[in-house]
PDB file of C-alpha atoms in Angstrom:
ATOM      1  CA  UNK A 271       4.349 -11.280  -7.087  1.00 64.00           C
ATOM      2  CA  UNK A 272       0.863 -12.298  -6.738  1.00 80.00           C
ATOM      3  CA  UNK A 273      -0.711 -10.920  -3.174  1.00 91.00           C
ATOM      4  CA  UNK A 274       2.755  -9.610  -1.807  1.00 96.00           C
ATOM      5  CA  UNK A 275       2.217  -8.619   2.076  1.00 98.00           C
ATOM      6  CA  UNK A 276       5.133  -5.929   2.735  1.00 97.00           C
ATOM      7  CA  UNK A 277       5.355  -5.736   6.557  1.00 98.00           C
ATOM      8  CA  UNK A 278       6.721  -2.199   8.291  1.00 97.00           C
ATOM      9  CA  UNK A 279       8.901  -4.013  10.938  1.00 97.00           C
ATOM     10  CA  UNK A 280       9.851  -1.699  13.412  1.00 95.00           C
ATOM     11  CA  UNK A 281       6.086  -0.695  13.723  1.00 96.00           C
ATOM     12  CA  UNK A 282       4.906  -3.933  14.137  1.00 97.00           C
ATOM     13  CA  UNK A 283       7.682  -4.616  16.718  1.00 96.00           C
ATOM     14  CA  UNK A 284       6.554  -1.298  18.661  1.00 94.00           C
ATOM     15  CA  UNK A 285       2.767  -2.191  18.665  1.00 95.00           C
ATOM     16  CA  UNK A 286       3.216  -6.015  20.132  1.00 96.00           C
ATOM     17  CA  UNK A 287       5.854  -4.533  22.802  1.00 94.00           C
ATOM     18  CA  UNK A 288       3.641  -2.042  23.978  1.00 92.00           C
ATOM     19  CA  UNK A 289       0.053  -3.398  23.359  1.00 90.00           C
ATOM     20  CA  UNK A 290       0.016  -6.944  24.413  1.00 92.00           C
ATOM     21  CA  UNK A 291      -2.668  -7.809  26.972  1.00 90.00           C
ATOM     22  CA  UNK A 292       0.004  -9.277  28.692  1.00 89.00           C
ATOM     23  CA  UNK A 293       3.763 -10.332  29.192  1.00 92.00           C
ATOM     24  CA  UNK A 294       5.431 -13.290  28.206  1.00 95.00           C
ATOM     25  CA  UNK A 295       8.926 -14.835  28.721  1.00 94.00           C
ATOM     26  CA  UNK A 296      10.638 -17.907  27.643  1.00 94.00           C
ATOM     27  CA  UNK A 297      12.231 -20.795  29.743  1.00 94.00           C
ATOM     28  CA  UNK A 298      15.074 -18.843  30.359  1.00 94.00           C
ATOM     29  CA  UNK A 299      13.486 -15.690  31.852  1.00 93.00           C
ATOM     30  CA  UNK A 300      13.408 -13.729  28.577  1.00 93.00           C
ATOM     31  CA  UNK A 301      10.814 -11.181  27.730  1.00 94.00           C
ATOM     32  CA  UNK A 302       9.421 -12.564  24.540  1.00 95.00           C
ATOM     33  CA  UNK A 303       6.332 -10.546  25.065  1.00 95.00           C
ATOM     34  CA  UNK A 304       6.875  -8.567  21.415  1.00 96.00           C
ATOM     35  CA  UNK A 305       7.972 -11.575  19.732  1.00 97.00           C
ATOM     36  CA  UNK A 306       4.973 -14.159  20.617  1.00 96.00           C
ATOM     37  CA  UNK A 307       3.112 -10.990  19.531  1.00 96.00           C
ATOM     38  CA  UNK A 308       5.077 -10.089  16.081  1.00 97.00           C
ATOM     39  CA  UNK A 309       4.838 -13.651  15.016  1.00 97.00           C
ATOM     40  CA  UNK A 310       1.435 -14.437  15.984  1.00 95.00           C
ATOM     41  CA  UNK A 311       0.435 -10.765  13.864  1.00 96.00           C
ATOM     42  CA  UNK A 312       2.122 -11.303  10.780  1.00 97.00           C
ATOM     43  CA  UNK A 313       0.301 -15.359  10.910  1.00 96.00           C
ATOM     44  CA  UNK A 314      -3.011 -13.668  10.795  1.00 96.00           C
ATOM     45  CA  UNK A 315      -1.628 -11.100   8.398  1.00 97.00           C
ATOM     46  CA  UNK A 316      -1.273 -13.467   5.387  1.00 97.00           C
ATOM     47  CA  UNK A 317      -4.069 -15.619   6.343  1.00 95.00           C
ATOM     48  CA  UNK A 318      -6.156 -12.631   6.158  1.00 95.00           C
ATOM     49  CA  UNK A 319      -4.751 -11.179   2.699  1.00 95.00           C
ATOM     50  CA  UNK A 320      -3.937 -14.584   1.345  1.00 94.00           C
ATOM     51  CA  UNK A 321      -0.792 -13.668   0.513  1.00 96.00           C
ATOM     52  CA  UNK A 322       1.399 -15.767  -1.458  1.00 95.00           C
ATOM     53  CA  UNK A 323       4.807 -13.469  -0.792  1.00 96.00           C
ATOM     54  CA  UNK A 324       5.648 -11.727   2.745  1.00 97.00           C
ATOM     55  CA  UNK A 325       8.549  -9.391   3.218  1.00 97.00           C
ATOM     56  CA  UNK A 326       9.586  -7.664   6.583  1.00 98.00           C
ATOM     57  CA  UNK A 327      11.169  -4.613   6.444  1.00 96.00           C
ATOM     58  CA  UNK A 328      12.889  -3.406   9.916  1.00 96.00           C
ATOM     59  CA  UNK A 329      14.843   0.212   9.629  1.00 92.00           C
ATOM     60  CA  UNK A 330      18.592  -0.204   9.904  1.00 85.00           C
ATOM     61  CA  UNK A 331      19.942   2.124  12.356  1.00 75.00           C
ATOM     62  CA  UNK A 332      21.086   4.724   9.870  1.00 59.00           C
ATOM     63  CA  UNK A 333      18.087   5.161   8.172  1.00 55.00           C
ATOM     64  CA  UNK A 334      16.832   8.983   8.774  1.00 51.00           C
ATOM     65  CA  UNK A 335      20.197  10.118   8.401  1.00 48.00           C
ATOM     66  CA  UNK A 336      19.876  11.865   5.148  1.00 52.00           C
ATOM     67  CA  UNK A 337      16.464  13.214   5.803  1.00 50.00           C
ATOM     68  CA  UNK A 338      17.855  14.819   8.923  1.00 42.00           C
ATOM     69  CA  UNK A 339      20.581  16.344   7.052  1.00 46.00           C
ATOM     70  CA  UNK A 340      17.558  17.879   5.242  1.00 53.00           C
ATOM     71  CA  UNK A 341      15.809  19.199   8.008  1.00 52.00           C
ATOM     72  CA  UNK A 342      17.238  18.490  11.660  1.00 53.00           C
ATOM     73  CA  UNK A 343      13.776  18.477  13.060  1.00 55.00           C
ATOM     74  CA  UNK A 344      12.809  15.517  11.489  1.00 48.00           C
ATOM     75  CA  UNK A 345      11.409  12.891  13.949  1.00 54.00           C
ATOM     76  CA  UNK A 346      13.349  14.672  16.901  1.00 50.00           C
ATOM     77  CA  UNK A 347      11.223  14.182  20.397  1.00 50.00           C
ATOM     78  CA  UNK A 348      10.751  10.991  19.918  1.00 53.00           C
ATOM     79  CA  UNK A 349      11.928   8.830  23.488  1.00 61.00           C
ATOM     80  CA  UNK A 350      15.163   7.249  23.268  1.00 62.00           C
ATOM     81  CA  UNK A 351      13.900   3.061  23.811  1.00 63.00           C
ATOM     82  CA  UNK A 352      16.898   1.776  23.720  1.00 63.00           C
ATOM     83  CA  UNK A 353      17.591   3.327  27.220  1.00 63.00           C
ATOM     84  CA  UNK A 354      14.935   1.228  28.945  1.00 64.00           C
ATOM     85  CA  UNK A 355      15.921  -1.833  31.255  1.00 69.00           C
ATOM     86  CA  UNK A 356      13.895  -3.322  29.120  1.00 79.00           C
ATOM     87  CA  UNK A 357      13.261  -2.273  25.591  1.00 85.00           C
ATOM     88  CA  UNK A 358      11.701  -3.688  22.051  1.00 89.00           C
ATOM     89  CA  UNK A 359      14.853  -3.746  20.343  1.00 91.00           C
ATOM     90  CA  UNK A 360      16.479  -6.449  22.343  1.00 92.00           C
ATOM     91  CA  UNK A 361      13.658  -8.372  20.792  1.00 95.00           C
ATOM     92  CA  UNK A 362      14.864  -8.310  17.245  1.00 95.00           C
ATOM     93  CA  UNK A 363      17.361 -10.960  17.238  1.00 95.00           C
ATOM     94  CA  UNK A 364      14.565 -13.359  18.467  1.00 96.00           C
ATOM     95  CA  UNK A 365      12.290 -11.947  15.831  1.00 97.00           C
ATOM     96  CA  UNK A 366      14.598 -12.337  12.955  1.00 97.00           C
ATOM     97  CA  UNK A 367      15.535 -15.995  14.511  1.00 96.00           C
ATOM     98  CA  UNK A 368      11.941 -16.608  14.104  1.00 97.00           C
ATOM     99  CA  UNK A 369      11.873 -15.355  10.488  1.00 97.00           C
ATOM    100  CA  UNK A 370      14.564 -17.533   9.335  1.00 97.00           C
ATOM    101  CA  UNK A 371      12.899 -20.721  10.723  1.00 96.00           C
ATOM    102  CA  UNK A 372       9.803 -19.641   8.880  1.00 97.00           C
ATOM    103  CA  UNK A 373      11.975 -19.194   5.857  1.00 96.00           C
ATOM    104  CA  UNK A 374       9.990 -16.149   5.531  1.00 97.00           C
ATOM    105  CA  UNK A 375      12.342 -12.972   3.968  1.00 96.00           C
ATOM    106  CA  UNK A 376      13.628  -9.469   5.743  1.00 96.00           C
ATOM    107  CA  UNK A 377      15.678  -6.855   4.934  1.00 95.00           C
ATOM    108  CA  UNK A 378      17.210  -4.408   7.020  1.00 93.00           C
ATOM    109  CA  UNK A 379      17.260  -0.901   5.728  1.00 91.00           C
ATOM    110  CA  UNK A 380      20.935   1.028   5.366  1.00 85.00           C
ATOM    111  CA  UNK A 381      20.722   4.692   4.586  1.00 80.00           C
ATOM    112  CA  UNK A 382      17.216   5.272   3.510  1.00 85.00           C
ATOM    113  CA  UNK A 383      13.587   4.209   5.610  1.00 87.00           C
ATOM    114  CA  UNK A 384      11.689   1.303   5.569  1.00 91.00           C
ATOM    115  CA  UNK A 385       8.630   3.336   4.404  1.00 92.00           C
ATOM    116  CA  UNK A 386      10.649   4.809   1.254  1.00 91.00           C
ATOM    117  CA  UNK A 387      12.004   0.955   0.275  1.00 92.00           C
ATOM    118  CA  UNK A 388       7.780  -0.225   0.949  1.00 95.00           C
ATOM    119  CA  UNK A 389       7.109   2.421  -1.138  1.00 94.00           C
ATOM    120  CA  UNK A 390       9.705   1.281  -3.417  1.00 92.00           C
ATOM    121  CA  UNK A 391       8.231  -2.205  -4.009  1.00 93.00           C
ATOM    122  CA  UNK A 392       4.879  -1.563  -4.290  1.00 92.00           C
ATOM    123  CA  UNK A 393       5.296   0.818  -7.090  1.00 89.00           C
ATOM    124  CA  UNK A 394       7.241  -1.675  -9.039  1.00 88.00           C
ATOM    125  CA  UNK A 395       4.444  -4.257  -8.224  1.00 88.00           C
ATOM    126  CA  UNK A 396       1.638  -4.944 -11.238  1.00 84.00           C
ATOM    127  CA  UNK A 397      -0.415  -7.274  -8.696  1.00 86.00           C
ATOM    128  CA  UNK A 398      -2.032  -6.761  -5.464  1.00 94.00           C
ATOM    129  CA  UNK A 399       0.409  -5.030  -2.718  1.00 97.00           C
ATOM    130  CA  UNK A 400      -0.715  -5.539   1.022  1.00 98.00           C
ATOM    131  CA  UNK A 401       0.898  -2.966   3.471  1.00 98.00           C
ATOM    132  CA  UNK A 402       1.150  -4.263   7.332  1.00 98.00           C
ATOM    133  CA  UNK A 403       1.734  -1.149   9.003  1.00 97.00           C
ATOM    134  CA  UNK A 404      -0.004   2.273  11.143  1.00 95.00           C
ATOM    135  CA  UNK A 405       2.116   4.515   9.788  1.00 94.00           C
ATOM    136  CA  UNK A 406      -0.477   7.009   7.935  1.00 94.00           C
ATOM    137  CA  UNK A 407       2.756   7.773   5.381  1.00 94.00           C
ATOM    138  CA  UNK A 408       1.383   4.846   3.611  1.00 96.00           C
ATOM    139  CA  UNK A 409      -2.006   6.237   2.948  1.00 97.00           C
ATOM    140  CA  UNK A 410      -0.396   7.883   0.015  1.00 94.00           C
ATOM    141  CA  UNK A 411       0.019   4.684  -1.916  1.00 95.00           C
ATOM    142  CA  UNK A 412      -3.321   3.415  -2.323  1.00 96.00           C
ATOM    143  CA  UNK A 413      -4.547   2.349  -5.336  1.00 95.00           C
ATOM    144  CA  UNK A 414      -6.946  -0.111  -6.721  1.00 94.00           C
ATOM    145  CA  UNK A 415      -3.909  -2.729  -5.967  1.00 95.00           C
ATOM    146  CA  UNK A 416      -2.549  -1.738  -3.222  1.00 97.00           C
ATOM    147  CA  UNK A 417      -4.267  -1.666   0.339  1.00 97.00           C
ATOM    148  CA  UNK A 418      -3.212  -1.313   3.786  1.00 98.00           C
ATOM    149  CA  UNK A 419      -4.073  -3.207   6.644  1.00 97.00           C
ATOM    150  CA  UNK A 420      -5.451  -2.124   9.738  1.00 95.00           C
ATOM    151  CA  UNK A 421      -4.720  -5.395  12.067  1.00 95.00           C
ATOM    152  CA  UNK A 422      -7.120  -6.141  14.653  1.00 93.00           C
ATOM    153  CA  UNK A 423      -6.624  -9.698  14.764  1.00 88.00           C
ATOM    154  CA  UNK A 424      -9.098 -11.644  13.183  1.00 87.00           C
ATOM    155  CA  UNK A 425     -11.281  -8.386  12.779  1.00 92.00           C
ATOM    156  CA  UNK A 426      -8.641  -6.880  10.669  1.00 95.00           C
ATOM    157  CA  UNK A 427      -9.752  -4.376   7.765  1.00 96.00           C
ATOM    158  CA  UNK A 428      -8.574  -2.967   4.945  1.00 97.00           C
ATOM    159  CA  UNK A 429      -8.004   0.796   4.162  1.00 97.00           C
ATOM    160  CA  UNK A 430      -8.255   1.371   0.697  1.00 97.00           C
ATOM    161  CA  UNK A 431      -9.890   4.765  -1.310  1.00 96.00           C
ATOM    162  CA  UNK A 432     -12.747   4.598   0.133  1.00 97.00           C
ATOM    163  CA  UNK A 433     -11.863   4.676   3.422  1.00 97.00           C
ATOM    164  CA  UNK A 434      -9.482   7.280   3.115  1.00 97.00           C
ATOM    165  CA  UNK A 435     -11.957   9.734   1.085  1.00 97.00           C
ATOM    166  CA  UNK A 436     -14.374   9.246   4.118  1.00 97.00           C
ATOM    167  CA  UNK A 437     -12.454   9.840   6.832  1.00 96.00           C
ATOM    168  CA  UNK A 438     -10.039  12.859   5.275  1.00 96.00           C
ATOM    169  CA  UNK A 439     -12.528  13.752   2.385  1.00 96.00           C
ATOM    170  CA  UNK A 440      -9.117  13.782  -0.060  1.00 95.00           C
ATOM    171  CA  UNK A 441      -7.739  10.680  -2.287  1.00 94.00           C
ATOM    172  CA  UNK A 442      -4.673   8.701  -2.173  1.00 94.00           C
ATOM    173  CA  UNK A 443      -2.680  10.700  -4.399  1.00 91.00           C
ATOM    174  CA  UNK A 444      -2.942  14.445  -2.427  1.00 93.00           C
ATOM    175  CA  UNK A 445      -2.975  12.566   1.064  1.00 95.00           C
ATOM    176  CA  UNK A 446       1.152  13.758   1.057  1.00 93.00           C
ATOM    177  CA  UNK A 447       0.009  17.171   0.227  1.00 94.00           C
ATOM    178  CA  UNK A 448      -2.996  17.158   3.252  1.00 95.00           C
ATOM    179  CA  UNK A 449      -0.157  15.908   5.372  1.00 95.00           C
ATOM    180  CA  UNK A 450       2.230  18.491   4.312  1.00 94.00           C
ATOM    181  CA  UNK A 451      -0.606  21.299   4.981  1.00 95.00           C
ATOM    182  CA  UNK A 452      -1.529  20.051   8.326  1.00 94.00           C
ATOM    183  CA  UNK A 453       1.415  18.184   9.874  1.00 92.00           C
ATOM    184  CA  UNK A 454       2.397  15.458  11.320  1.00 89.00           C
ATOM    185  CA  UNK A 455       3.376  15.930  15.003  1.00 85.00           C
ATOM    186  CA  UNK A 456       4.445  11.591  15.062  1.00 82.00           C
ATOM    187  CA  UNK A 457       7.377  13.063  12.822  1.00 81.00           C
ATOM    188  CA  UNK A 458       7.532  16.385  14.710  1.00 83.00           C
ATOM    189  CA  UNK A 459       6.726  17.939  10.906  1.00 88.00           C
ATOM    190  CA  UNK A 460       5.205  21.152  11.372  1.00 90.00           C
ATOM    191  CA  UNK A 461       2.253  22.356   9.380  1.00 91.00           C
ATOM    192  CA  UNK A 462       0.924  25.510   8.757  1.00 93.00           C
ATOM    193  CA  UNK A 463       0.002  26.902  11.480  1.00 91.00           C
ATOM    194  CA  UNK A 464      -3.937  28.059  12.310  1.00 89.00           C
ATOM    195  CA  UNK A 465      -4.477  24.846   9.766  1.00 92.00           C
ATOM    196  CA  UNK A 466      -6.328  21.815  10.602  1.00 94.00           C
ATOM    197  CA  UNK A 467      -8.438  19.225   8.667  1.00 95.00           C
ATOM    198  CA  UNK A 468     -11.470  21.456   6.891  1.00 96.00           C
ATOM    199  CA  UNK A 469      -9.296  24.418   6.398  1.00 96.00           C
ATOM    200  CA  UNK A 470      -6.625  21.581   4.682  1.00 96.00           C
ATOM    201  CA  UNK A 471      -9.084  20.384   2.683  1.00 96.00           C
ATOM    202  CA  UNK A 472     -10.482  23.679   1.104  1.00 96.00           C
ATOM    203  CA  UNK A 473      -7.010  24.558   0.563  1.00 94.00           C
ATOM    204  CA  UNK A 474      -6.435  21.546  -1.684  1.00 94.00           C
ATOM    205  CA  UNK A 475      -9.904  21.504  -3.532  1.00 94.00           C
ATOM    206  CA  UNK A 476      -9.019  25.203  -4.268  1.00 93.00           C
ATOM    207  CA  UNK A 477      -5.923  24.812  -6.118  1.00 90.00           C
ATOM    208  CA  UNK A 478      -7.175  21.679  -7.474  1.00 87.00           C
ATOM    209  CA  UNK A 479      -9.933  24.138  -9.200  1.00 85.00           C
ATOM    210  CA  UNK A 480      -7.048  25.990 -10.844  1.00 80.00           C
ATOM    211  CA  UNK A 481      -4.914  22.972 -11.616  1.00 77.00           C
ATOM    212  CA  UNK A 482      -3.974  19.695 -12.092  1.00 73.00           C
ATOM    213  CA  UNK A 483      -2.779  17.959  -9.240  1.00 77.00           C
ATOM    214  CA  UNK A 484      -1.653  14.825 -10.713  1.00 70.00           C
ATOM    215  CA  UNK A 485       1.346  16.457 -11.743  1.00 65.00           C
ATOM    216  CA  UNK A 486       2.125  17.354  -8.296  1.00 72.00           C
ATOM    217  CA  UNK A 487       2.766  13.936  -7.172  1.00 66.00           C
ATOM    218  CA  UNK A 488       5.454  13.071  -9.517  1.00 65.00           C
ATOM    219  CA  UNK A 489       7.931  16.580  -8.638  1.00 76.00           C
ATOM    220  CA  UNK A 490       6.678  19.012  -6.199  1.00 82.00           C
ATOM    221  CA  UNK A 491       9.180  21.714  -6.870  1.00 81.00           C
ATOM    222  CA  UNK A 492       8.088  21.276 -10.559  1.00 83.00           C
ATOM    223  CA  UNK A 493       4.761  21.882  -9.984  1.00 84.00           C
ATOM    224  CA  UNK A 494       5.210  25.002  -7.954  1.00 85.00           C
ATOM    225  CA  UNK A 495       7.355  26.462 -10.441  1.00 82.00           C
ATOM    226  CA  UNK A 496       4.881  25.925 -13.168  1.00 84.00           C
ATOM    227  CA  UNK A 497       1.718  27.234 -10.988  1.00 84.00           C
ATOM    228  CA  UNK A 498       3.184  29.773  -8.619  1.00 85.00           C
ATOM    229  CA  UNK A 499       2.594  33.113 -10.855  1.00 86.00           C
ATOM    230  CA  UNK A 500      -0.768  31.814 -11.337  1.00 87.00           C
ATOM    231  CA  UNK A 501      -1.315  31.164  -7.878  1.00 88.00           C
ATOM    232  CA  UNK A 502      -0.414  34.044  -6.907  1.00 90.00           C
ATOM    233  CA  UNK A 503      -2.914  36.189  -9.004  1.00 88.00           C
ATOM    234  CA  UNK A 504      -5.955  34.232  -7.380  1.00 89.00           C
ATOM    235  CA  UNK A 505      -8.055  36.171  -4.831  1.00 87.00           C
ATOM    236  CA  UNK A 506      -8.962  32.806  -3.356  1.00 91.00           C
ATOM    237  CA  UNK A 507      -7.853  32.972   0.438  1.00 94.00           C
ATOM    238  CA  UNK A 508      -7.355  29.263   0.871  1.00 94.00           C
ATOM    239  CA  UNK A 509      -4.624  29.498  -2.466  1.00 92.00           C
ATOM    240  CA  UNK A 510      -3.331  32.349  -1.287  1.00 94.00           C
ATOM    241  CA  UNK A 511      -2.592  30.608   2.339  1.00 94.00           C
ATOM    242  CA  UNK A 512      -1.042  28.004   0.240  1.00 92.00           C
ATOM    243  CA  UNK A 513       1.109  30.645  -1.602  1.00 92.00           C
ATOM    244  CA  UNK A 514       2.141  32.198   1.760  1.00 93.00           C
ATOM    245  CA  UNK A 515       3.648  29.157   3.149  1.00 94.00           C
ATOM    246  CA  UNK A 516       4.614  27.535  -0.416  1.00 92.00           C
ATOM    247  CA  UNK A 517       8.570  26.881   1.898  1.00 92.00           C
ATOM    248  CA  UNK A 518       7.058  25.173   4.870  1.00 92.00           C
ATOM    249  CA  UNK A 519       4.743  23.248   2.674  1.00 92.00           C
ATOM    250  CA  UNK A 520       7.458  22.395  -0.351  1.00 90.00           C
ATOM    251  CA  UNK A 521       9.983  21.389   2.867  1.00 90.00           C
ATOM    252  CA  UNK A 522       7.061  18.795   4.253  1.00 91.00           C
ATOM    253  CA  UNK A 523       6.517  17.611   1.052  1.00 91.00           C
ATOM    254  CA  UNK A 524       9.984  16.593   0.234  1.00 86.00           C
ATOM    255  CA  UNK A 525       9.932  14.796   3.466  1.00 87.00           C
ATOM    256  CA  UNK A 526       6.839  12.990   3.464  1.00 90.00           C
ATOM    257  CA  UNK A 527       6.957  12.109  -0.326  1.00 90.00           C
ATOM    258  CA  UNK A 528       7.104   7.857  -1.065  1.00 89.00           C
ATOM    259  CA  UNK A 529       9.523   6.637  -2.435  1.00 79.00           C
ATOM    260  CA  UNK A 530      12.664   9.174  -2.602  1.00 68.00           C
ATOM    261  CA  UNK A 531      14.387   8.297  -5.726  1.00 67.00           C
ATOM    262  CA  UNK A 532      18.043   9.451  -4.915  1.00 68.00           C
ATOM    263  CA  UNK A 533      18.435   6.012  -2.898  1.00 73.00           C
ATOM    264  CA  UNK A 534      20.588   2.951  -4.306  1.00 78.00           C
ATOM    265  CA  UNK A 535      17.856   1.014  -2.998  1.00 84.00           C
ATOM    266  CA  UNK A 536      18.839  -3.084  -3.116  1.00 85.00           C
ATOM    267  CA  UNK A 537      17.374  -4.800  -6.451  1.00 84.00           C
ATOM    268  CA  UNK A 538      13.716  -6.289  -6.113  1.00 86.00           C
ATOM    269  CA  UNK A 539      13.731 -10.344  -6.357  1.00 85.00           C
ATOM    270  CA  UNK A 540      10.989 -11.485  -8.471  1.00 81.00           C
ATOM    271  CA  UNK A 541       9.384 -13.238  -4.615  1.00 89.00           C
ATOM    272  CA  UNK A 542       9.131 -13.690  -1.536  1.00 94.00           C
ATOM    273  CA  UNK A 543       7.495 -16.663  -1.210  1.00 94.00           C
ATOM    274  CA  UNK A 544       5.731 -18.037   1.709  1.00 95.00           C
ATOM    275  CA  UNK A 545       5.854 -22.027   2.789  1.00 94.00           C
ATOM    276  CA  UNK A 546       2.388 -22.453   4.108  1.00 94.00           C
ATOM    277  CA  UNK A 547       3.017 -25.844   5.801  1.00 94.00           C
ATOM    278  CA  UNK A 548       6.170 -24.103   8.039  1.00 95.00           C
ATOM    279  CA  UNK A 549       3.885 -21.327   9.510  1.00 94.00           C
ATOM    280  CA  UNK A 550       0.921 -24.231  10.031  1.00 93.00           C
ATOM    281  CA  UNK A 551       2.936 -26.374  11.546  1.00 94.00           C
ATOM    282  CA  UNK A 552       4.656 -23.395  13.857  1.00 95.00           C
ATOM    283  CA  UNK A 553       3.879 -23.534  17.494  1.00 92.00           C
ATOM    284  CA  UNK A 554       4.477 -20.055  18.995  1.00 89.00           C
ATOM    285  CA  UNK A 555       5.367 -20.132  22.774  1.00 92.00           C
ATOM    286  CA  UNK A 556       6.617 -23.527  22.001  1.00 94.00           C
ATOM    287  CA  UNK A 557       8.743 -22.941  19.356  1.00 95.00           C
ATOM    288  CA  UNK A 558       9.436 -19.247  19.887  1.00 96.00           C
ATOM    289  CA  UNK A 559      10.905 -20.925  23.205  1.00 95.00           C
ATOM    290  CA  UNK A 560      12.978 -22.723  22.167  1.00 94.00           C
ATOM    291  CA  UNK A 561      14.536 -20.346  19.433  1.00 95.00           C
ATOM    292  CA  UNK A 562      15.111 -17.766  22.034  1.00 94.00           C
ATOM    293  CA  UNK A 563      17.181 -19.892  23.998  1.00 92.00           C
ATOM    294  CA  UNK A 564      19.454 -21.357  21.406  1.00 82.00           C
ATOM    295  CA  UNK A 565      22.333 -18.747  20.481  1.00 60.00           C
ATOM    296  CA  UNK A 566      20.051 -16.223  21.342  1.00 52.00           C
ATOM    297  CA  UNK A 567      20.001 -15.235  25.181  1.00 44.00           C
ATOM    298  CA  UNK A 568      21.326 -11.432  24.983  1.00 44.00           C
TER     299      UNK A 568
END
């Protein structure tokens, strides 16, 4: 699958709702406001990555269950949208509508998260893998072949190693690890407390000093079980912080971690392919107009 684009639908969907400049509605009255947005994003989105295979992913409404069973916490706090008069999901019929007509593919997710199945695909992709999404989860993927996107319209720009090295001063493959040190209060995922970014970051070069952390990233339980007794003789504070909270930092872990394995995720098709002349030839507030009032009027 030559430049797959893998778009994290719910987020997308959230951003446009929320961040237009301004509203839009259809013919009928409709707010269409996230949809003129979604649409218009993921256009730019494979113009700008040139990709030649585009999947949305949207979260099916079972989707955390099994993590929550895992820890209760997980994601709770978050505001209940579907409550408001108005909310984003009653703008994902008109959305998928939209999809179809641009013959473009989506899946929803049932029992496991968008970001796992993402996760899924791009690690059983050999070409270039472009994420759409602002979920930092994703950070953890990066490799020479895959990047994220960080959409800003047609100043859109990628986040690959050495972005995330600058800004965090840690690679791809411990940014689950920094996350599982410091947090991740988007998730309500606790981290250790008194830690933040510099304090994270000693911590990891520390045990990295003592041993190899490519192992980590395969089986975290694993890795503490081969290291801990060795860990624990180090004077080093920052390992034996680490040591101290080894529970809250092995449950984060387990959580954050892309993919999770256990799933029956759905089989991979060899593409997605995307008809170029379709999405040229599509007219948003026209045509989004006239989708959202065919069959479509909830």
């Amino acid at each position: 699958m030559d430049n797959l684009l893998l778009i994290d639908g719910h987020n997308l969907l959230f951003r446009m709702f929320f961040g237009m400049p301004f509203p839009f509605t259809n013919s009928i009255g409709k707010d269409i406001t996230a949809t003129v947005g979604f649409i218009g994003a993921l256009a730019k989105t494979i113009n700008f990555c040139k990709a030649e295979n585009c999947l949305v992913v949207f979260d099916g409404e079972n989707s955390i269950v099994d993590k929550q069973k895992e820890n209760e916490e997980y994601k709770q706090g978050r505001p209940d949208l579907s409550t408001l008069e108005n909310n984003p999901f009653e703008q994902l019929d008109y959305i998928k509508k939209c999809l179809d007509f641009l013959h473009i593919s989506w899946i929803e997710t049932d029992g496991f998260e968008c970001d796992d199945y993402i996760a899924y695909i791009s690690n059983n992709n050999s070409k270039n893998t472009y994420i759409l999404s602002s979920d930092k989860d994703f950070y953890q993927l990066v490799t020479n072949n895959v990047k994220i996107i960080n959409y800003k319209g047609k100043n859109s720009t990628y986040i690959d190693k050495d972005f995330i090295y600058e800004k965090y001063q840690v690679l791809p493959t411990n940014f689950c690890l920094y996350k599982s040190l410091i947090g991740d209060k988007s998730d309500n995922i606790k981290g250790i407390s008194g830690v933040g970014p510099k304090t994270t970051v000693n911590i990891i070069n520390a045990i990295q000093d003592v041993s190899n952390l490519d192992s980590l990233t395969n089986n975290f339980n694993s890795f503490i079980n081969t290291h801990l007794e060795e860990f624990k003789e180090k004077s080093n504070k920052y390992i034996q912080k680490f040591v101290n909270n080894i529970d809250i930092i092995r449950k984060n872990y387990n959580l954050i971690k892309l993919p999770t394995p256990k799933y029956n995720y759905p089989p991979i098709k060899e593409s997605y392919p995307i008809e170029y002349a379709l999405l040229k030839n599509f007219k948003p507030l026209r045509d989004i107009d006239i989708l959202t009032t065919q069959n479509c009027s909830t």
